[in-house]
Amino acid sequence: MAPHQGNLFRALLIGVVIMGLILFIGTDLAPLFRESRKMVGLTFPEGYGEVFSLGSGSQVVPWLLVKVIRPFYGLD
């Protein structure tokens, strides 16, 4: 609330936008997590789906770097 000078509506609006971006980035990185999970030999039950981390979703700079190097390493 302090950065928004007590404006609850602005704080809520910006919080919703930031959380949406975190969920988007985390979901975008989920296939990379799946591949790394396979590389280390972890298995999940059939039909488990994708796994991602909210912590990775909050890291914008590494996500941008992954977006840049994906085509060169076949991570599409």
XYZ file of N, CA, C and O in Angstrom:
304
model
N 0.810 -1.192 0.000
C 0.000 0.000 0.000
C 0.856 1.260 0.000
O 0.435 2.266 -0.527
N 2.032 1.210 0.589
C 2.869 2.405 0.686
C 3.231 2.984 -0.684
O 3.159 4.202 -0.864
N 3.610 2.158 -1.674
C 3.941 2.754 -2.973
C 2.746 3.425 -3.660
O 2.932 4.232 -4.554
N 1.541 3.094 -3.226
C 0.341 3.641 -3.864
C -0.325 4.716 -3.014
O -1.480 5.063 -3.257
N 0.375 5.230 -2.027
C -0.118 6.284 -1.134
C -1.498 5.962 -0.551
O -2.356 6.829 -0.439
N -1.711 4.710 -0.194
C -2.955 4.310 0.443
C -4.123 4.096 -0.508
O -5.241 3.869 -0.061
N -3.890 4.157 -1.801
C -4.953 3.975 -2.783
C -5.198 2.480 -2.976
O -4.459 1.789 -3.684
N -6.228 1.950 -2.343
C -6.527 0.524 -2.367
C -6.857 0.038 -3.772
O -6.421 -1.038 -4.182
N -7.607 0.816 -4.539
C -7.987 0.402 -5.889
C -6.756 0.256 -6.776
O -6.610 -0.727 -7.501
N -5.859 1.216 -6.715
C -4.644 1.151 -7.526
C -3.776 -0.034 -7.107
O -3.235 -0.743 -7.953
N -3.647 -0.265 -5.815
C -2.860 -1.397 -5.323
C -3.459 -2.723 -5.789
O -2.730 -3.628 -6.211
N -4.767 -2.850 -5.727
C -5.437 -4.067 -6.175
C -5.275 -4.270 -7.673
O -4.970 -5.374 -8.126
N -5.444 -3.210 -8.442
C -5.325 -3.297 -9.892
C -3.911 -3.708 -10.304
O -3.732 -4.618 -11.119
N -2.921 -3.081 -9.735
C -1.536 -3.411 -10.079
C -1.187 -4.812 -9.596
O -0.484 -5.564 -10.280
N -1.687 -5.210 -8.435
C -1.449 -6.560 -7.933
C -2.036 -7.620 -8.845
O -1.413 -8.666 -9.087
N -3.225 -7.378 -9.372
C -3.862 -8.331 -10.293
C -3.047 -8.431 -11.583
O -2.831 -9.532 -12.104
N -2.569 -7.307 -12.094
C -1.772 -7.315 -13.323
C -0.458 -8.063 -13.099
O -0.072 -8.916 -13.908
N 0.217 -7.787 -12.007
C 1.491 -8.445 -11.728
C 1.295 -9.948 -11.521
O 2.064 -10.760 -12.029
N 0.268 -10.338 -10.792
C 0.017 -11.768 -10.578
C -0.329 -12.459 -11.890
O 0.076 -13.604 -12.130
N -1.055 -11.779 -12.765
C -1.349 -12.332 -14.088
C -0.076 -12.567 -14.895
O 0.070 -13.596 -15.557
N 0.859 -11.612 -14.829
C 2.132 -11.777 -15.530
C 2.944 -12.925 -14.942
O 3.565 -13.692 -15.679
N 2.936 -13.063 -13.622
C 3.657 -14.162 -12.978
C 3.076 -15.504 -13.417
O 3.817 -16.439 -13.731
N 1.757 -15.615 -13.468
C 1.130 -16.861 -13.909
C 1.427 -17.144 -15.376
O 1.657 -18.297 -15.769
N 1.429 -16.099 -16.208
C 1.734 -16.271 -17.626
C 3.169 -16.754 -17.822
O 3.417 -17.698 -18.567
N 4.123 -16.116 -17.145
C 5.528 -16.492 -17.292
C 5.747 -17.909 -16.771
O 6.434 -18.710 -17.404
N 5.164 -18.229 -15.633
C 5.304 -19.580 -15.087
C 4.733 -20.627 -16.008
O 5.318 -21.706 -16.209
N 3.585 -20.344 -16.612
C 2.958 -21.280 -17.545
C 3.791 -21.414 -18.815
O 3.906 -22.497 -19.380
N 4.381 -20.316 -19.258
C 5.221 -20.353 -20.449
C 6.479 -21.196 -20.209
O 6.980 -21.838 -21.128
N 6.977 -21.206 -18.983
C 8.174 -21.975 -18.657
C 7.866 -23.426 -18.293
O 8.792 -24.224 -18.107
N 6.616 -23.813 -18.187
C 6.244 -25.172 -17.773
C 6.828 -26.259 -18.679
O 7.316 -27.270 -18.163
N 6.822 -26.121 -20.008
C 7.445 -27.170 -20.832
C 8.940 -27.324 -20.553
O 9.471 -28.434 -20.618
N 9.609 -26.244 -20.231
C 11.025 -26.321 -19.889
C 11.220 -27.101 -18.590
O 12.145 -27.905 -18.471
N 10.326 -26.903 -17.627
C 10.364 -27.680 -16.395
C 10.119 -29.160 -16.682
O 10.747 -30.026 -16.081
N 9.192 -29.457 -17.603
C 8.910 -30.844 -17.962
C 10.148 -31.509 -18.550
O 10.505 -32.625 -18.182
N 10.835 -30.810 -19.451
C 12.039 -31.378 -20.065
C 13.148 -31.569 -19.046
O 13.836 -32.588 -19.058
N 13.324 -30.614 -18.156
C 14.370 -30.760 -17.139
C 14.015 -31.895 -16.168
O 14.901 -32.593 -15.679
N 12.735 -32.072 -15.908
C 12.282 -33.177 -15.048
C 12.627 -34.516 -15.695
O 13.083 -35.441 -15.035
N 12.443 -34.632 -17.010
C 12.788 -35.860 -17.719
C 14.294 -36.103 -17.704
O 14.746 -37.234 -17.581
N 15.079 -35.026 -17.820
C 16.535 -35.152 -17.875
C 17.111 -35.711 -16.577
O 18.117 -36.418 -16.613
N 16.489 -35.392 -15.449
C 17.013 -35.892 -14.170
C 16.348 -37.192 -13.734
O 16.696 -37.746 -12.697
N 15.383 -37.674 -14.520
C 14.780 -38.970 -14.243
C 13.576 -38.955 -13.319
O 13.183 -40.000 -12.822
N 12.973 -37.790 -13.087
C 11.763 -37.738 -12.262
C 10.562 -38.176 -13.079
O 10.444 -37.846 -14.253
N 9.679 -38.904 -12.458
C 8.459 -39.324 -13.138
C 7.253 -38.921 -12.298
O 7.322 -38.854 -11.068
N 6.178 -38.652 -12.976
C 4.911 -38.335 -12.335
C 3.860 -39.286 -12.873
O 4.033 -39.861 -13.947
N 2.757 -39.472 -12.170
C 1.709 -40.379 -12.655
C 1.166 -39.940 -14.018
O 1.242 -38.765 -14.385
N 0.627 -40.886 -14.745
C 0.049 -40.607 -16.058
C -1.052 -39.560 -15.948
O -1.877 -39.597 -15.043
N -1.069 -38.613 -16.867
C -2.080 -37.569 -16.874
C -1.837 -36.460 -15.864
O -2.725 -35.668 -15.586
N -0.645 -36.383 -15.302
C -0.347 -35.377 -14.278
C -0.317 -33.982 -14.852
O -0.662 -33.031 -14.193
N 0.112 -33.826 -16.086
C 0.131 -32.513 -16.724
C 1.432 -31.770 -16.494
O 2.466 -32.350 -16.216
N 1.347 -30.471 -16.610
C 2.524 -29.613 -16.493
C 2.765 -29.207 -15.043
O 1.849 -29.144 -14.238
N 4.022 -28.896 -14.760
C 4.421 -28.428 -13.438
C 5.206 -27.139 -13.634
O 6.047 -27.054 -14.522
N 4.900 -26.127 -12.832
C 5.688 -24.907 -12.894
C 5.801 -24.315 -11.502
O 5.166 -24.760 -10.562
N 6.639 -23.329 -11.387
C 6.921 -22.716 -10.102
C 6.548 -21.240 -10.142
O 6.906 -20.532 -11.087
N 5.840 -20.774 -9.128
C 5.539 -19.345 -9.061
C 6.811 -18.538 -8.875
O 6.899 -17.396 -9.296
N 7.806 -19.137 -8.238
C 9.090 -18.456 -8.063
C 9.754 -18.170 -9.396
O 10.343 -17.109 -9.598
N 9.661 -19.122 -10.327
C 10.249 -18.876 -11.646
C 9.419 -17.876 -12.432
O 9.952 -17.148 -13.264
N 8.140 -17.821 -12.168
C 7.281 -16.874 -12.869
C 7.545 -15.432 -12.487
O 7.216 -14.510 -13.232
N 8.146 -15.219 -11.329
C 8.411 -13.854 -10.901
C 9.765 -13.348 -11.371
O 10.133 -12.222 -11.068
N 10.501 -14.155 -12.117
C 11.821 -13.770 -12.609
C 11.713 -13.368 -14.084
O 11.790 -14.207 -14.971
N 11.551 -12.102 -14.348
C 11.315 -11.627 -15.713
C 12.579 -11.704 -16.563
O 12.524 -12.128 -17.719
N 13.725 -11.323 -16.031
C 14.962 -11.301 -16.822
C 15.358 -12.703 -17.284
O 15.632 -12.899 -18.477
N 15.381 -13.732 -16.404
C 15.682 -15.074 -16.914
C 14.665 -15.561 -17.943
O 15.029 -16.251 -18.901
N 13.406 -15.189 -17.771
C 12.384 -15.585 -18.746
C 12.687 -14.965 -20.109
O 12.582 -15.635 -21.145
N 13.085 -13.693 -20.112
C 13.438 -13.043 -21.379
C 14.652 -13.714 -22.010
O 14.700 -13.889 -23.230
N 15.630 -14.095 -21.203
C 16.798 -14.792 -21.740
C 16.411 -16.141 -22.338
O 16.913 -16.523 -23.408
N 15.521 -16.857 -21.679
C 15.050 -18.139 -22.216
C 14.330 -17.909 -23.535
O 14.501 -18.679 -24.485
N 13.528 -16.857 -23.627
C 12.819 -16.555 -24.874
C 13.800 -16.280 -26.007
O 13.541 -16.633 -27.154
N 14.934 -15.653 -25.697
C 15.915 -15.323 -26.717
C 16.685 -16.563 -27.161
O 16.916 -16.746 -28.370
N 17.063 -17.455 -26.232
C 17.902 -18.588 -26.621
C 17.110 -19.826 -27.032
O 17.681 -20.765 -27.564
N 15.790 -19.839 -26.822
C 14.993 -21.007 -27.171
C 15.189 -21.481 -28.610
O 15.382 -22.661 -28.850
N 15.126 -20.603 -29.600
C 15.258 -21.090 -30.977
C 16.623 -21.715 -31.271
O 16.734 -22.621 -32.082
N 17.658 -21.264 -30.606
C 19.005 -21.770 -30.882
C 19.247 -23.145 -30.278
O 20.093 -23.889 -30.737
N 18.529 -23.486 -29.218
C 18.726 -24.767 -28.556
C 17.565 -25.732 -28.757
O 17.510 -26.781 -28.140
N 16.623 -25.391 -29.600
C 15.504 -26.275 -29.895
C 14.571 -26.479 -28.727
O 14.058 -27.580 -28.522
N 14.321 -25.446 -27.933
C 13.465 -25.560 -26.758
C 12.017 -25.167 -27.050
O 11.249 -24.924 -26.152
N 11.647 -25.118 -28.321
C 10.272 -24.712 -28.670
C 9.274 -25.739 -28.273
O 9.378 -26.865 -28.245
